[in-house]
């Protein structure tokens, strides 16, 4: 299924498994803030706007983490930078549990975000690099499905009442990555980074993202990532509170969040497989249309069983849409700037992930309620879908042109 690299004694499947475990813990930590938020708000006396900053400050750390994590991985190697990132978010997750004030809470979440941000682009780059050419999207999806599954684990802890002691969630989110860093040190083999003689090597990594006709593709994937992650992280952070504002209790909200993440894991795997086997354009259309319908259903349905179905569908489509972008990003850039390109895509998406929770907090402060927040997401989804479709059409035209050139050369040969 996956290509075996001669320079690495560890099989590609083992590498994918290690990347999945890191993604699982990352998803747990990202979701932990939303699970612990009601208890933190009560203990520290936080307003809706302050709670929005609690969500967003960790996401602020994701931005420079993704940028510099990918850049360092292209220069120092994937393994060492990944281990450092995992240790960073593990240690500061533990420190979150010991925060004694609102300012210390924000500082700990900011540093946690730095480590989380650095890890994700490396995971995506590594999983794409160890896979056969026709299975790269599938490999990325198998890694990335760990993020929603980790979120589902955190949500399950909340349903079981473990979240009543909010510090326990951050203890789990801190100890687990420190242990996994040891596994990475022992079993993860460095994926060789092959330097090319292209112009991207002669220039800086950042300018390479815009060299050789890559400007349009880079800008389009950035736009799509921004708006997709704005909606996704609005849901990841605010979904329990939004559902409570719509009249559901905390246990019901927890079950919806569990299904949101389980649906997201299924969406990640299936979307990645369809990207390799079916029409990518059709995948994008169905994914973003499904997001619009699911968000409307969450705000409108009156029956709890239908709400559970809507939550699963929202997770399936929202995380599936994010997977589409993460699967495309490694294919846009040569190997010598691949982690930098993925990191830049993730970083711009993180700007959206910061904006989403903040905008939701402001909308709730205006008194529009949970339904208003859900419907406010529609314009961003339409922009994201349009950018993703334009990117895929451009990639298909480039592929057709390259094929035509190759065919012409072949005909001209004696």
Coordinates of C-alpha atoms in Angstrom, one line a residue, residues 13-364:
X13 CA 2.9 2.0 7.9
X14 CA 4.8 2.3 11.2
X15 CA 5.5 5.9 10.3
X16 CA 1.9 6.6 9.6
X17 CA 0.9 4.9 12.9
X18 CA 3.3 7.2 14.9
X19 CA 2.0 10.3 13.1
X20 CA -1.6 9.2 13.9
X21 CA -0.8 8.9 17.6
X22 CA 0.7 12.4 17.7
X23 CA -2.4 13.7 15.8
X24 CA -4.7 11.9 18.3
X25 CA -3.0 13.7 21.2
X26 CA -3.1 17.0 19.3
X27 CA -6.8 16.6 18.7
X28 CA -7.4 15.8 22.4
X29 CA -5.5 18.9 23.5
X30 CA -7.3 21.2 20.9
X31 CA -10.7 19.9 22.1
X32 CA -9.7 20.1 25.8
X33 CA -10.2 23.9 25.8
X34 CA -13.8 23.6 24.7
X35 CA -14.6 20.8 27.2
X36 CA -13.0 22.6 30.1
X37 CA -14.3 26.1 29.2
X38 CA -17.6 26.1 31.2
X39 CA -15.8 25.1 34.3
X40 CA -12.9 27.6 33.7
X41 CA -15.4 30.4 33.0
X42 CA -17.1 29.6 36.3
X43 CA -13.9 29.4 38.4
X44 CA -12.3 32.6 36.9
X45 CA -15.5 34.5 36.4
X46 CA -15.0 35.0 32.6
X47 CA -17.4 36.8 30.3
X48 CA -18.2 35.4 26.8
X49 CA -15.6 37.7 25.2
X50 CA -12.9 36.6 27.7
X51 CA -13.8 33.0 27.0
X52 CA -13.4 33.7 23.3
X53 CA -9.9 35.0 24.0
X54 CA -9.1 31.9 26.0
X55 CA -10.0 29.8 22.9
X56 CA -8.2 32.1 20.5
X57 CA -4.9 32.7 22.4
X58 CA -4.0 29.0 22.0
X59 CA -4.8 29.3 18.3
X60 CA -2.6 32.4 18.1
X61 CA 0.3 30.3 19.1
X62 CA -0.5 27.8 16.3
X63 CA 0.3 30.5 13.7
X64 CA 4.0 31.1 14.3
X65 CA 4.3 27.4 15.4
X66 CA 3.1 26.2 12.0
X67 CA 5.3 28.7 10.1
X68 CA 8.5 28.1 11.9
X69 CA 7.9 24.4 12.6
X70 CA 7.6 23.6 8.9
X71 CA 10.6 25.9 8.0
X72 CA 12.8 24.3 10.6
X73 CA 11.8 20.8 9.6
X74 CA 12.9 21.5 6.0
X75 CA 16.3 22.5 7.3
X76 CA 17.0 20.5 10.4
X77 CA 15.0 17.3 9.6
X78 CA 11.5 16.2 10.4
X79 CA 12.2 14.0 13.5
X80 CA 14.0 16.3 15.8
X81 CA 11.7 19.3 15.3
X82 CA 8.6 17.1 15.7
X83 CA 9.8 15.7 19.0
X84 CA 10.6 19.2 20.3
X85 CA 7.1 20.4 19.3
X86 CA 5.4 17.4 21.0
X87 CA 7.4 18.1 24.2
X88 CA 6.5 21.8 24.1
X89 CA 2.8 21.3 23.9
X90 CA 2.9 18.5 26.5
X91 CA 4.8 20.6 29.1
X92 CA 2.6 23.7 28.7
X93 CA -0.6 21.7 28.8
X94 CA 0.5 20.6 32.2
X95 CA 1.2 24.2 33.2
X96 CA -2.3 25.1 32.0
X97 CA -3.6 22.9 34.8
X98 CA -1.5 24.9 37.3
X99 CA -2.5 28.4 36.1
X100 CA -3.7 30.5 39.1
X101 CA -4.9 33.5 37.2
X102 CA -6.5 34.5 33.9
X103 CA -3.3 36.0 32.5
X104 CA -1.3 32.8 33.4
X105 CA -4.0 30.7 31.8
X106 CA -3.6 32.7 28.5
X107 CA 0.2 32.5 28.6
X108 CA 0.1 28.7 29.1
X109 CA -2.3 28.2 26.2
X110 CA -0.3 30.5 24.0
X111 CA 2.8 28.4 24.5
X112 CA 0.8 25.2 24.1
X113 CA -0.4 26.4 20.7
X114 CA 3.2 27.0 19.6
X115 CA 4.0 23.3 20.0
X116 CA 0.7 22.1 18.5
X117 CA 1.2 24.4 15.5
X118 CA 4.7 23.2 14.8
X119 CA 3.7 19.5 14.9
X120 CA 0.8 19.4 12.4
X121 CA 2.6 20.5 9.2
X122 CA 5.4 18.0 9.9
X123 CA 2.9 15.2 10.4
X124 CA 1.2 16.0 7.1
X125 CA 4.5 16.3 5.2
X126 CA 5.9 13.1 6.6
X127 CA 2.8 11.0 5.9
X128 CA 2.6 12.4 2.3
X129 CA 6.3 11.6 1.7
X130 CA 6.2 8.0 2.7
X131 CA 3.2 7.1 0.5
X132 CA 2.9 5.9 -3.1
X133 CA 2.0 8.5 -5.6
X134 CA -1.6 7.4 -5.9
X135 CA -2.2 7.1 -2.1
X136 CA -0.8 10.4 -0.8
X137 CA -4.3 11.8 0.1
X138 CA -5.2 8.5 1.8
X139 CA -2.0 8.6 3.8
X140 CA -2.6 12.1 5.0
X141 CA -6.2 11.2 5.9
X142 CA -5.1 8.2 8.0
X143 CA -2.8 10.5 9.9
X144 CA -5.2 13.4 10.2
X145 CA -8.2 11.3 11.4
X146 CA -6.4 11.1 14.7
X147 CA -7.2 14.8 15.3
X148 CA -11.0 14.3 15.4
X149 CA -10.7 11.0 17.3
X150 CA -8.6 12.8 19.9
X151 CA -11.3 15.4 20.1
X152 CA -14.0 12.7 20.5
X153 CA -11.9 11.2 23.4
X154 CA -11.9 14.6 25.1
X155 CA -15.6 15.1 24.6
X156 CA -16.3 11.6 26.0
X157 CA -14.3 12.6 29.2
X158 CA -16.7 15.6 29.4
X159 CA -19.8 13.5 29.1
X160 CA -18.5 11.1 31.8
X161 CA -18.1 14.0 34.1
X162 CA -14.3 13.9 34.1
X163 CA -14.3 17.5 32.9
X164 CA -15.9 18.7 36.1
X165 CA -12.3 18.7 37.4
X166 CA -11.0 20.8 34.4
X167 CA -7.4 20.4 35.5
X168 CA -7.5 16.7 34.9
X169 CA -8.1 17.1 31.2
X170 CA -4.9 19.2 30.9
X171 CA -3.0 16.6 33.0
X172 CA -4.0 13.9 30.5
X173 CA -3.2 16.3 27.6
X174 CA 0.2 17.0 29.1
X175 CA 1.5 13.6 30.2
X176 CA 0.5 11.7 27.1
X177 CA 2.6 13.8 24.6
X178 CA 5.6 13.6 26.9
X179 CA 5.4 9.8 26.8
X180 CA 4.8 9.8 23.0
X181 CA 7.9 11.9 22.5
X182 CA 9.9 9.0 23.9
X183 CA 8.3 6.7 21.3
X184 CA 9.1 9.1 18.5
X185 CA 12.8 9.2 19.7
X186 CA 13.0 5.4 19.7
X187 CA 11.0 4.4 16.7
X188 CA 10.5 7.3 14.2
X189 CA 13.1 7.2 11.5
X190 CA 14.1 10.5 9.8
X191 CA 12.5 10.9 6.4
X192 CA 15.4 12.0 4.1
X193 CA 14.9 15.5 2.7
X194 CA 16.2 15.5 -0.8
X195 CA 17.6 18.9 -1.9
X196 CA 16.9 19.8 -5.5
X197 CA 18.8 22.2 -7.8
X198 CA 15.6 24.2 -8.5
X199 CA 15.3 27.9 -8.1
X200 CA 13.3 27.4 -5.0
X201 CA 16.5 26.1 -3.3
X202 CA 18.5 29.2 -4.4
X203 CA 15.9 31.6 -3.0
X204 CA 14.3 31.6 0.4
X205 CA 11.7 29.1 1.3
X206 CA 9.0 31.7 1.5
X207 CA 9.7 33.2 -1.9
X208 CA 9.7 29.7 -3.2
X209 CA 6.0 29.4 -2.4
X210 CA 5.4 32.0 -5.1
X211 CA 8.0 30.9 -7.6
X212 CA 7.5 29.0 -10.9
X213 CA 3.9 29.8 -11.3
X214 CA 2.8 28.8 -7.8
X215 CA 1.5 32.2 -6.7
X216 CA -2.2 31.6 -7.7
X217 CA -2.3 28.2 -6.1
X218 CA -0.6 29.4 -2.9
X219 CA -3.1 32.3 -2.5
X220 CA -6.1 30.1 -3.3
X221 CA -5.3 27.4 -0.8
X222 CA -4.6 30.1 1.8
X223 CA -8.0 31.7 1.3
X224 CA -9.8 28.4 1.4
X225 CA -7.9 27.3 4.5
X226 CA -8.7 30.6 6.3
X227 CA -12.4 30.3 6.0
X228 CA -12.6 26.5 6.4
X229 CA -10.7 26.6 9.7
X230 CA -12.7 29.7 10.9
X231 CA -15.9 27.6 10.8
X232 CA -14.3 24.4 12.0
X233 CA -12.7 26.0 15.1
X234 CA -15.8 28.0 15.9
X235 CA -17.6 24.6 16.1
X236 CA -14.8 22.9 18.0
X237 CA -14.7 25.6 20.7
X238 CA -18.2 26.9 20.9
X239 CA -20.4 24.0 20.0
X240 CA -21.1 22.9 23.6
X241 CA -22.0 26.5 24.6
X242 CA -24.0 27.1 21.5
X243 CA -26.1 24.0 22.1
X244 CA -26.7 24.9 25.7
X245 CA -27.9 28.3 24.5
X246 CA -30.3 26.5 22.2
X247 CA -31.9 24.7 25.2
X248 CA -29.9 21.5 25.4
X249 CA -28.2 20.3 28.6
X250 CA -24.4 19.7 28.9
X251 CA -24.7 16.0 28.6
X252 CA -26.7 16.3 25.3
X253 CA -24.2 18.8 24.0
X254 CA -21.4 16.4 24.9
X255 CA -22.9 13.6 22.9
X256 CA -23.3 15.9 19.9
X257 CA -19.7 16.9 20.2
X258 CA -18.6 13.2 20.4
X259 CA -20.5 12.5 17.2
X260 CA -19.1 15.6 15.6
X261 CA -15.6 14.3 16.1
X262 CA -16.4 10.7 15.1
X263 CA -18.1 12.0 12.0
X264 CA -15.0 14.1 11.4
X265 CA -12.7 11.0 11.6
X266 CA -14.9 9.2 9.1
X267 CA -15.0 12.3 6.9
X268 CA -11.2 12.5 7.0
X269 CA -10.7 8.9 5.9
X270 CA -13.4 8.7 3.3
X271 CA -12.6 12.1 1.8
X272 CA -8.9 11.2 1.5
X273 CA -9.8 8.0 -0.3
X274 CA -12.1 9.8 -2.6
X275 CA -9.5 12.4 -3.4
X276 CA -7.3 9.6 -4.6
X277 CA -10.0 7.5 -6.4
X278 CA -12.8 9.9 -7.5
X279 CA -13.3 13.4 -8.8
X280 CA -11.7 15.9 -6.4
X281 CA -14.0 18.7 -7.7
X282 CA -17.0 16.6 -6.9
X283 CA -15.6 15.9 -3.4
X284 CA -15.2 19.6 -2.7
X285 CA -18.7 20.4 -3.9
X286 CA -20.4 17.7 -1.8
X287 CA -18.2 18.5 1.3
X288 CA -19.0 22.3 1.4
X289 CA -22.6 21.9 0.5
X290 CA -22.9 19.3 3.2
X291 CA -21.4 21.8 5.7
X292 CA -24.0 24.4 4.9
X293 CA -26.9 22.0 5.2
X294 CA -25.5 20.5 8.5
X295 CA -25.0 23.9 10.1
X296 CA -28.5 25.0 9.2
X297 CA -29.9 21.7 10.6
X298 CA -28.0 22.2 14.0
X299 CA -29.7 25.6 14.3
X300 CA -33.2 24.5 13.2
X301 CA -33.9 20.9 14.2
X302 CA -36.1 20.3 17.3
X303 CA -35.5 16.6 17.9
X304 CA -32.4 15.4 19.7
X305 CA -31.9 12.4 17.5
X306 CA -31.9 14.6 14.4
X307 CA -29.5 16.9 16.2
X308 CA -27.1 14.0 16.7
X309 CA -27.3 13.2 13.0
X310 CA -26.7 16.9 12.1
X311 CA -23.7 17.0 14.5
X312 CA -22.1 13.9 12.9
X313 CA -22.7 15.3 9.4
X314 CA -21.2 18.7 10.3
X315 CA -18.1 17.0 11.6
X316 CA -17.9 14.7 8.6
X317 CA -18.0 17.7 6.2
X318 CA -16.1 20.3 8.1
X319 CA -13.1 18.0 8.9
X320 CA -13.4 16.4 5.5
X321 CA -13.1 19.8 3.9
X322 CA -10.0 20.6 6.0
X323 CA -8.5 17.2 4.9
X324 CA -9.0 18.2 1.3
X325 CA -6.8 21.2 1.8
X326 CA -4.2 19.3 3.8
X327 CA -4.0 16.6 1.2
X328 CA -3.5 19.1 -1.6
X329 CA -0.9 21.3 0.1
X330 CA 2.0 18.8 0.0
X331 CA 1.4 18.3 -3.8
X332 CA 1.8 22.0 -4.6
X333 CA 5.4 22.3 -3.6
X334 CA 8.8 20.5 -4.3
X335 CA 10.3 18.5 -1.5
X336 CA 12.9 21.1 -0.5
X337 CA 10.1 23.6 0.6
X338 CA 7.3 21.1 1.2
X339 CA 7.1 21.4 5.0
X340 CA 7.4 25.2 4.7
X341 CA 4.5 25.2 2.2
X342 CA 2.3 23.0 4.3
X343 CA 3.3 25.0 7.4
X344 CA 2.3 28.3 5.6
X345 CA -1.1 26.8 4.6
X346 CA -1.7 25.6 8.1
X347 CA -0.6 29.0 9.5
X348 CA -3.0 31.0 7.4
X349 CA -5.7 28.5 8.3
X350 CA -4.8 29.2 11.9
X351 CA -5.6 32.9 11.3
X352 CA -9.1 31.7 10.5
X353 CA -9.2 29.4 13.5
X354 CA -8.4 32.5 15.7
X355 CA -11.0 34.6 14.0
X356 CA -13.8 32.0 14.2
X357 CA -14.1 31.8 18.0
X358 CA -13.6 35.5 18.5
X359 CA -16.3 36.4 16.0
X360 CA -18.6 33.8 17.6
X361 CA -18.0 35.4 21.0
X362 CA -18.8 38.9 19.6
X363 CA -22.0 37.6 17.9
X364 CA -23.2 36.0 21.1

